[in-house]
PDB file of C-alpha atoms in Angstrom:
ATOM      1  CA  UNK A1419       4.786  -2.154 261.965  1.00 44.00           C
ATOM      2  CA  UNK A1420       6.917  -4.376 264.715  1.00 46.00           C
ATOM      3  CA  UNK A1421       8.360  -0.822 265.853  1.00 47.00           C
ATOM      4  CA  UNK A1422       5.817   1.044 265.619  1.00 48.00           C
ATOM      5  CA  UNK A1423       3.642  -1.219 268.056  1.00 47.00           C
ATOM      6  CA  UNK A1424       7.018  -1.888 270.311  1.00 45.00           C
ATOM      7  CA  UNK A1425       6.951   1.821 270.840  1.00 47.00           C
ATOM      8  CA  UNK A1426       3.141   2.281 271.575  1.00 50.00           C
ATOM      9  CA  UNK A1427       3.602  -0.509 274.710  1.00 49.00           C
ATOM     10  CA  UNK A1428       4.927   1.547 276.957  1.00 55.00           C
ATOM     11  CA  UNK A1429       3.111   4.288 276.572  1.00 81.00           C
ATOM     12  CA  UNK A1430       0.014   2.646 277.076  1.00 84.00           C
ATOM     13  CA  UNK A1431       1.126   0.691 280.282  1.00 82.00           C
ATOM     14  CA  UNK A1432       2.731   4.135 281.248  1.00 85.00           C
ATOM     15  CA  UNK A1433      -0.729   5.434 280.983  1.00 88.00           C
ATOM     16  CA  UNK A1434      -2.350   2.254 282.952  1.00 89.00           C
ATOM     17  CA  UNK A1435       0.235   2.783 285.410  1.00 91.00           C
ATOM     18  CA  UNK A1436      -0.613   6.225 286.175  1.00 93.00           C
ATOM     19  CA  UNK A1437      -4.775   6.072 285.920  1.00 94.00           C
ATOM     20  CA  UNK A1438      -3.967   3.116 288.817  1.00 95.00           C
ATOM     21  CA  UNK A1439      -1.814   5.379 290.860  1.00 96.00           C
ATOM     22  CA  UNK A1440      -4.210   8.389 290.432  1.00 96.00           C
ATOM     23  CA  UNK A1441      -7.405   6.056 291.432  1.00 96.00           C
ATOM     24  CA  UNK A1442      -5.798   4.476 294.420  1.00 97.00           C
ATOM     25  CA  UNK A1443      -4.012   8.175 295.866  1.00 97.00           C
ATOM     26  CA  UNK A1444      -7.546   9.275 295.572  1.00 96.00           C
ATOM     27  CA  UNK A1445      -8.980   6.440 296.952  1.00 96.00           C
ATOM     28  CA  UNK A1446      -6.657   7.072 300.134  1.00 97.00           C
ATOM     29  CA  UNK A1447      -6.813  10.867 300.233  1.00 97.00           C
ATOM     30  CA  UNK A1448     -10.641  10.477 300.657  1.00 95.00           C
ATOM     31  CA  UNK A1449     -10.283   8.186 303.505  1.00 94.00           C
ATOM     32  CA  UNK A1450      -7.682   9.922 305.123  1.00 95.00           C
ATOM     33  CA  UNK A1451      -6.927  13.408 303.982  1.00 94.00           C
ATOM     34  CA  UNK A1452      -3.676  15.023 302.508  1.00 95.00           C
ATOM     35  CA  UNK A1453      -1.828  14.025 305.946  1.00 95.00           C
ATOM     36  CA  UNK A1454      -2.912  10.937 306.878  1.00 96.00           C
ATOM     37  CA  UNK A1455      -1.595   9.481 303.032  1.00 96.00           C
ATOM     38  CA  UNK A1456       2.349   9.007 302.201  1.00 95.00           C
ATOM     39  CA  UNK A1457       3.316   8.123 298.666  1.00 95.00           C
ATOM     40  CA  UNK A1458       4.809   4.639 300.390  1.00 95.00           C
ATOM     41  CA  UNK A1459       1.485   3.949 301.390  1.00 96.00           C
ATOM     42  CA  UNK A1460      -0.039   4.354 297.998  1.00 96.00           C
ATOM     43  CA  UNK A1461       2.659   2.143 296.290  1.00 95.00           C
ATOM     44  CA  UNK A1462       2.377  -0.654 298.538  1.00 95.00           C
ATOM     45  CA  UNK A1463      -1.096  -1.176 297.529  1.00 96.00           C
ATOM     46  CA  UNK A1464      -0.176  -1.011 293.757  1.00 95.00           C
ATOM     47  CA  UNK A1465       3.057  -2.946 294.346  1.00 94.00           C
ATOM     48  CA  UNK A1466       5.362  -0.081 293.693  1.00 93.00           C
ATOM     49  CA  UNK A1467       8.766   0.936 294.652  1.00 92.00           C
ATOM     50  CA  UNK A1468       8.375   4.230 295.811  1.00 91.00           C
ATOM     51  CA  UNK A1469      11.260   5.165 293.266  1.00 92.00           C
ATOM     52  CA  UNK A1470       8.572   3.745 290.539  1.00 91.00           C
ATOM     53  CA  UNK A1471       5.452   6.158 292.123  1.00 92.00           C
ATOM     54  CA  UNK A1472       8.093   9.226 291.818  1.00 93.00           C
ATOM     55  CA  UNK A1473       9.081   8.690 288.675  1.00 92.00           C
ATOM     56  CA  UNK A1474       5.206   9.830 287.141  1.00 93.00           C
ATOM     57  CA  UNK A1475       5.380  12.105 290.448  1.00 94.00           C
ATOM     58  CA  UNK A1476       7.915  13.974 292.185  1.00 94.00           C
ATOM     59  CA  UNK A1477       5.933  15.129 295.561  1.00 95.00           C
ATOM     60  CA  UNK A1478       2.808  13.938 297.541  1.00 96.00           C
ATOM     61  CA  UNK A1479       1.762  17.368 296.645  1.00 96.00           C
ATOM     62  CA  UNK A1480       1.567  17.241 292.863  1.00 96.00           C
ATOM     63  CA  UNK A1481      -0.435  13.626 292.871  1.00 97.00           C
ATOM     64  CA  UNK A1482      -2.431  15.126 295.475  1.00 97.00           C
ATOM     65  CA  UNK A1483      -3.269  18.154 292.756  1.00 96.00           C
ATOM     66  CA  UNK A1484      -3.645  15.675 290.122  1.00 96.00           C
ATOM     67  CA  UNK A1485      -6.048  13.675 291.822  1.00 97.00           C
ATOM     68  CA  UNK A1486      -7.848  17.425 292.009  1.00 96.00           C
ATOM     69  CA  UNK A1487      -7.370  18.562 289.012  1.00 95.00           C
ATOM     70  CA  UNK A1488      -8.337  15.202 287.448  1.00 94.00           C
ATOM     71  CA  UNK A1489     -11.877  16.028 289.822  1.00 93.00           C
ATOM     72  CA  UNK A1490     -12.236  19.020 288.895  1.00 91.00           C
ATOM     73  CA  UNK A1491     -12.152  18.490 285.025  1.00 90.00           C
ATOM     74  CA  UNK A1492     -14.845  16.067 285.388  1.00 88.00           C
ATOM     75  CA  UNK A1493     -16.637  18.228 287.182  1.00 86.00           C
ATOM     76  CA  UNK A1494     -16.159  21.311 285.335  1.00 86.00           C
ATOM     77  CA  UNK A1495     -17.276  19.377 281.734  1.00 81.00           C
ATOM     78  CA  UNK A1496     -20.450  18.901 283.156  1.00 74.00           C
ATOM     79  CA  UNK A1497     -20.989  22.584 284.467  1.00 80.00           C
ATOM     80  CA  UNK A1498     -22.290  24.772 281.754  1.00 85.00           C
ATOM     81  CA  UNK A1499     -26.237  23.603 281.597  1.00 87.00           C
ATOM     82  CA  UNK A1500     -26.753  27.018 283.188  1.00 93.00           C
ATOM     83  CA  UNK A1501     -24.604  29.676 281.073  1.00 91.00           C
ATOM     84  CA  UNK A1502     -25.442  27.561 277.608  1.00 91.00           C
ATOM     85  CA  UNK A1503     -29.110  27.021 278.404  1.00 92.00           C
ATOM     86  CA  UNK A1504     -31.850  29.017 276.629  1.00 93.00           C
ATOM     87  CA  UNK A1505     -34.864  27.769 279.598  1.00 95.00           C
ATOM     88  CA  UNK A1506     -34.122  28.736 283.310  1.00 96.00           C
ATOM     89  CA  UNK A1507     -36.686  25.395 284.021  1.00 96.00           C
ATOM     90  CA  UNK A1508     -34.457  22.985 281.842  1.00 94.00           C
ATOM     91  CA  UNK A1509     -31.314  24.660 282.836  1.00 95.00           C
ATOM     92  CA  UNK A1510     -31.393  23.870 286.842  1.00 96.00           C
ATOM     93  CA  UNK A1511     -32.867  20.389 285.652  1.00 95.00           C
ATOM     94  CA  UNK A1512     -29.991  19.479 283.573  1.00 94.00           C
ATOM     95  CA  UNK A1513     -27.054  21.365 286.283  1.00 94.00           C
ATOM     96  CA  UNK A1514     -29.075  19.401 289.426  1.00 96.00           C
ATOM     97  CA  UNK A1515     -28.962  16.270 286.918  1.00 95.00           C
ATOM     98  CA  UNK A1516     -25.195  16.241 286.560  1.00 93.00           C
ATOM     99  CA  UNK A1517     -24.232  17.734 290.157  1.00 93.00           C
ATOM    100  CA  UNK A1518     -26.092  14.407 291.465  1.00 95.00           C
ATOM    101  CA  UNK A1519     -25.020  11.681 288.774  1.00 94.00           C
ATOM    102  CA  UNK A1520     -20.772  13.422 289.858  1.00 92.00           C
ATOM    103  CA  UNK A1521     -21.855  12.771 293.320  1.00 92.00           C
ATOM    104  CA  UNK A1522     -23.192   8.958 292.913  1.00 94.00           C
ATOM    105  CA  UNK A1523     -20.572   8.059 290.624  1.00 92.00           C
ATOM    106  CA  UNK A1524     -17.318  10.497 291.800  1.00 92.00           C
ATOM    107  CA  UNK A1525     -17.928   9.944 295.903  1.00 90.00           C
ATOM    108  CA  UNK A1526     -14.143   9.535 296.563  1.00 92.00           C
ATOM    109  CA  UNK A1527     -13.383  12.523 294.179  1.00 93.00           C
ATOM    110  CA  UNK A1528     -15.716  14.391 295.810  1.00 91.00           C
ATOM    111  CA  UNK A1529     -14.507  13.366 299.055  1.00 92.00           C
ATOM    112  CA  UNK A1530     -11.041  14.858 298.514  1.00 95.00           C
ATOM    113  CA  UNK A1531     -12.822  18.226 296.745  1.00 93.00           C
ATOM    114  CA  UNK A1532     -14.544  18.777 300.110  1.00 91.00           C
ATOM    115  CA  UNK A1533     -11.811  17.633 302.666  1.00 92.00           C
ATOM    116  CA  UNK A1534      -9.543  20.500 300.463  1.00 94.00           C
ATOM    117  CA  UNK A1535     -12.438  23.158 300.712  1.00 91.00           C
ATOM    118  CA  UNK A1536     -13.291  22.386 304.524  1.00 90.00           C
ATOM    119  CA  UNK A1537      -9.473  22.908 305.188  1.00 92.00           C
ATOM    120  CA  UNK A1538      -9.183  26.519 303.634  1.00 92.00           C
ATOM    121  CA  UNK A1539      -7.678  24.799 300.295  1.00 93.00           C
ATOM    122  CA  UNK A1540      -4.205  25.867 301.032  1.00 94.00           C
ATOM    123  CA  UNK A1541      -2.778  23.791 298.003  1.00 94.00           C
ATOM    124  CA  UNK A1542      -5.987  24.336 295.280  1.00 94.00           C
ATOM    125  CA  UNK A1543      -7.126  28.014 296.228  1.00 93.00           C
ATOM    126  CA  UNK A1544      -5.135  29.087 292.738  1.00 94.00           C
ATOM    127  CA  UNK A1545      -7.109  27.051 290.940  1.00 93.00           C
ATOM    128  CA  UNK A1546     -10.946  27.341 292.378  1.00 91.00           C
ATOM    129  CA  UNK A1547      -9.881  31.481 291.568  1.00 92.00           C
ATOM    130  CA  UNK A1548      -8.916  30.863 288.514  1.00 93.00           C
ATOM    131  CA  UNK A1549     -11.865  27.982 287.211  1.00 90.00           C
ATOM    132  CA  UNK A1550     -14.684  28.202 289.365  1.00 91.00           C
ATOM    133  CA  UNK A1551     -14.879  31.875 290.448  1.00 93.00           C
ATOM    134  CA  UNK A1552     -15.576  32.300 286.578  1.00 93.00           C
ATOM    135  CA  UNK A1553     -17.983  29.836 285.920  1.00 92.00           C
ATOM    136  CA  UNK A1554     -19.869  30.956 288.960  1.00 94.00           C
ATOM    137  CA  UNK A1555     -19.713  34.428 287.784  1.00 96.00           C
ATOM    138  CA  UNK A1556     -21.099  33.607 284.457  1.00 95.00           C
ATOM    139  CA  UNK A1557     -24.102  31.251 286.161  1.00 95.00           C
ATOM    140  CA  UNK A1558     -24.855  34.211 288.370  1.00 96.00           C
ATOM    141  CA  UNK A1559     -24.527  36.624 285.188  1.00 96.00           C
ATOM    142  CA  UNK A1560     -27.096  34.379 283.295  1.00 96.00           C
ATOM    143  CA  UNK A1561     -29.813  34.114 286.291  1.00 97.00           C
ATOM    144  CA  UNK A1562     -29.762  37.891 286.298  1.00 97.00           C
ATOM    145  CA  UNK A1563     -30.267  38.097 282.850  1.00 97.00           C
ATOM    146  CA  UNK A1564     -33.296  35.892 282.636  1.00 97.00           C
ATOM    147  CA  UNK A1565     -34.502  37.742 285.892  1.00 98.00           C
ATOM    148  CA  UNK A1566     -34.329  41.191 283.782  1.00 98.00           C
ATOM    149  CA  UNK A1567     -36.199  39.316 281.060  1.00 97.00           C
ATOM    150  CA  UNK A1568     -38.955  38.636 283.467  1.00 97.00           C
ATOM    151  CA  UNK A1569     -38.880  34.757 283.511  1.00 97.00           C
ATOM    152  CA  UNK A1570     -37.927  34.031 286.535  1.00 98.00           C
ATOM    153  CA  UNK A1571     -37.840  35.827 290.204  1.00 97.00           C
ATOM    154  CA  UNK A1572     -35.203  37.620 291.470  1.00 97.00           C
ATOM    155  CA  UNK A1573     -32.963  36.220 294.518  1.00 97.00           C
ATOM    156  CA  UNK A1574     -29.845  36.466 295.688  1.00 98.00           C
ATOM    157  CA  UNK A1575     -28.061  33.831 292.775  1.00 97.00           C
ATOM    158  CA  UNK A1576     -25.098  33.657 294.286  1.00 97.00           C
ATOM    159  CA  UNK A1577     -26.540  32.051 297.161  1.00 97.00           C
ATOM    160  CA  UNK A1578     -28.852  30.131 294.690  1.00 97.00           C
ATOM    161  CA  UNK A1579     -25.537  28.489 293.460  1.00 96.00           C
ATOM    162  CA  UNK A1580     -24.579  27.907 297.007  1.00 96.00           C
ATOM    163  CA  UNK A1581     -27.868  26.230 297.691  1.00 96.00           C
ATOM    164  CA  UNK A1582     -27.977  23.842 294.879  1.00 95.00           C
ATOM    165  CA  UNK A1583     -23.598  22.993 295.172  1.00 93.00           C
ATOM    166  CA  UNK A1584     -24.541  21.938 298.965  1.00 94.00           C
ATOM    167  CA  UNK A1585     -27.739  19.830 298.671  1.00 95.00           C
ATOM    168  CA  UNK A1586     -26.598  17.877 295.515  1.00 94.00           C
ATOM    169  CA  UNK A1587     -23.042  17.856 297.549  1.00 92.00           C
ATOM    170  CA  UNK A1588     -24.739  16.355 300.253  1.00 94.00           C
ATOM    171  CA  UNK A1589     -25.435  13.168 298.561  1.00 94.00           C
ATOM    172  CA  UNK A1590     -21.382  12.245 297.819  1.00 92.00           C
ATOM    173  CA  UNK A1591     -19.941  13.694 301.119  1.00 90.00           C
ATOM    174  CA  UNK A1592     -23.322  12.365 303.195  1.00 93.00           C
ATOM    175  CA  UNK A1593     -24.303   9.172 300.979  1.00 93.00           C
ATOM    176  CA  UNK A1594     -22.960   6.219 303.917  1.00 93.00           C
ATOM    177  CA  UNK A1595     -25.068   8.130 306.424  1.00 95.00           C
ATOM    178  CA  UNK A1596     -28.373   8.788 304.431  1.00 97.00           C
ATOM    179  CA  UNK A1597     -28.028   4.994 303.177  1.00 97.00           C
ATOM    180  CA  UNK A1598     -27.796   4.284 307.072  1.00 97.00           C
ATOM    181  CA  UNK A1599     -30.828   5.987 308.057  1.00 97.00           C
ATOM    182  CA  UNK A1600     -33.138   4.179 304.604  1.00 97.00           C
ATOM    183  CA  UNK A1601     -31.693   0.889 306.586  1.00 97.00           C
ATOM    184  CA  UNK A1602     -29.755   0.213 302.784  1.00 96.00           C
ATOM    185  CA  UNK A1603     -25.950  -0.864 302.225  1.00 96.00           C
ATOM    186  CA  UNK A1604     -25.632   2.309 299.799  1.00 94.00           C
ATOM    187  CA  UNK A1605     -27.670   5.046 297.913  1.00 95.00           C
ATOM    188  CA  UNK A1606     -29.425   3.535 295.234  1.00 96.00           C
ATOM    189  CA  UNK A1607     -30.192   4.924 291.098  1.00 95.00           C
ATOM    190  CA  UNK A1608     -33.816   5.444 293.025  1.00 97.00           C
ATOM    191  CA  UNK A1609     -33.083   7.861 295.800  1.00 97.00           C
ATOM    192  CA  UNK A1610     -30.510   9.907 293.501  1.00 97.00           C
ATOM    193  CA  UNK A1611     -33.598  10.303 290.526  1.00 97.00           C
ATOM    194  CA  UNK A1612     -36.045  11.306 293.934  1.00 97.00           C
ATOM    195  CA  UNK A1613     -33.378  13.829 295.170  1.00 97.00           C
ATOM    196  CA  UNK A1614     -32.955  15.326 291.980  1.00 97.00           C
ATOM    197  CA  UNK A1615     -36.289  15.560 291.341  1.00 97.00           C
ATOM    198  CA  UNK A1616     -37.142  16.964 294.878  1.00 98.00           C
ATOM    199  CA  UNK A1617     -34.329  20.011 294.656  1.00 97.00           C
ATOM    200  CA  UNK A1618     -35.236  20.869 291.094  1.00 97.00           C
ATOM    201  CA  UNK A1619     -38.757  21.369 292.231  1.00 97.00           C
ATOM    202  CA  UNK A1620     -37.978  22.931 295.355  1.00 97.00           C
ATOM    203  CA  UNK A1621     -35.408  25.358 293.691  1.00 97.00           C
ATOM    204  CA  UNK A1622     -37.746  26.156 290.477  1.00 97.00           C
ATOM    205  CA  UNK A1623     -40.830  26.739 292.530  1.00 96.00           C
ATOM    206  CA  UNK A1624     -38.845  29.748 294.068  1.00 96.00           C
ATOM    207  CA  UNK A1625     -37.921  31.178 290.800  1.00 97.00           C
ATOM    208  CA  UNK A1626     -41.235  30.811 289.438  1.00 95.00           C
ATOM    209  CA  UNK A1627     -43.059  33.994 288.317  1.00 94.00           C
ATOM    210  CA  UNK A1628     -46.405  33.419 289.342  1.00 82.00           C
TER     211      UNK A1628
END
């Protein structure tokens, strides 16, 4: 039992180690964007030798795409209300539900998603063709279908999926400013339940067969 535990404590503070390194890179590469962060600067914060931060990861680049791909599986675990859903209604209610909750509880994730996608994403443009091109696909596939069906009225879903990635988007990359203007220190649970229940209504009453 004495070896067996020896052996697990290291992989367990290897693990601590790196969740610390990933939050605090991403942390930083919010703020300041792929170029404005060096892997020095991250492991002076942590009080690492830079040796120490390349030993879990060899380039800037790689814990720059695990701090993305790390955002991007959180994201994409939440993203199939739409393709699995049986009701177009409770479908955009449920997608607009966990869009908004990634947004209020991701905003530094999100920040680095959107810096990436505002820059071209030269270093994640593999992956968005590979992950979300699909899932888009299918969402747009399934809006079709239920427009066929008659329950719902047909628009251009691709641009529906724009429409709702954008407004709920709004709300990580625009949060400081929109808490500036309601004369708060940040968004609060209240504003994120109004907003969600504002673009699901907005979004549903266009769909609606009347």
């Amino acid at each position: 039992m004495t070896v067996t535990a020896a052996a697990r404590t290291p992989r367990a503070a290897t693990l601590r180690k790196q969740e610390a390194i990933l939050a605090e890179a991403e942390r930083q590469f919010a703020r300041y964007g792929f170029e404005g962060v060096s892997l020095d600067s991250i492991a002076a914060v942590l009080d690492l030798s830079r040796q120490n931060l390349l030993y879990h990861w060899p380039s800037k680049e790689e814990l720059y795409r695990a701090v993305l791909d790390s955002v991007m599986g959180e994201w994409m675990a939440n993203m199939n209300a739409i393709t699995e859903a049986d009701e177009p209604e409770a479908a955009i209610h449920t997608y607009v539900s966990a869009k908004l909750r990634f947004s209020r509880e991701r905003p530094s994730g999100n920040a680095v998603f959107t810096r990436e996608i505002m820059a071209g994403a030269p270093r994640y443009q593999d992956v968005l063709k590979a992950q979300v091109m699909p899932l888009l696909h299918a969402d747009v596939a399934r809006f079709e279908g239920w427009a066929a069906e008659g329950r719902i009225r047909r628009v251009d879903f691709t641009h529906l999926m724009f429409l709702i990635w954008s407004s709920t988007q709004a709300y990580a990359d625009l949060g400081p400013q929109f808490a500036l203007y309601m004369g708060k220190p940040a968004l609060e649970e209240e504003d994120f339940d109004r907003a969600r229940e504002l673009i699901t209504g907005l979004i549903w009453r266009s769909l609606k067969v009347v």
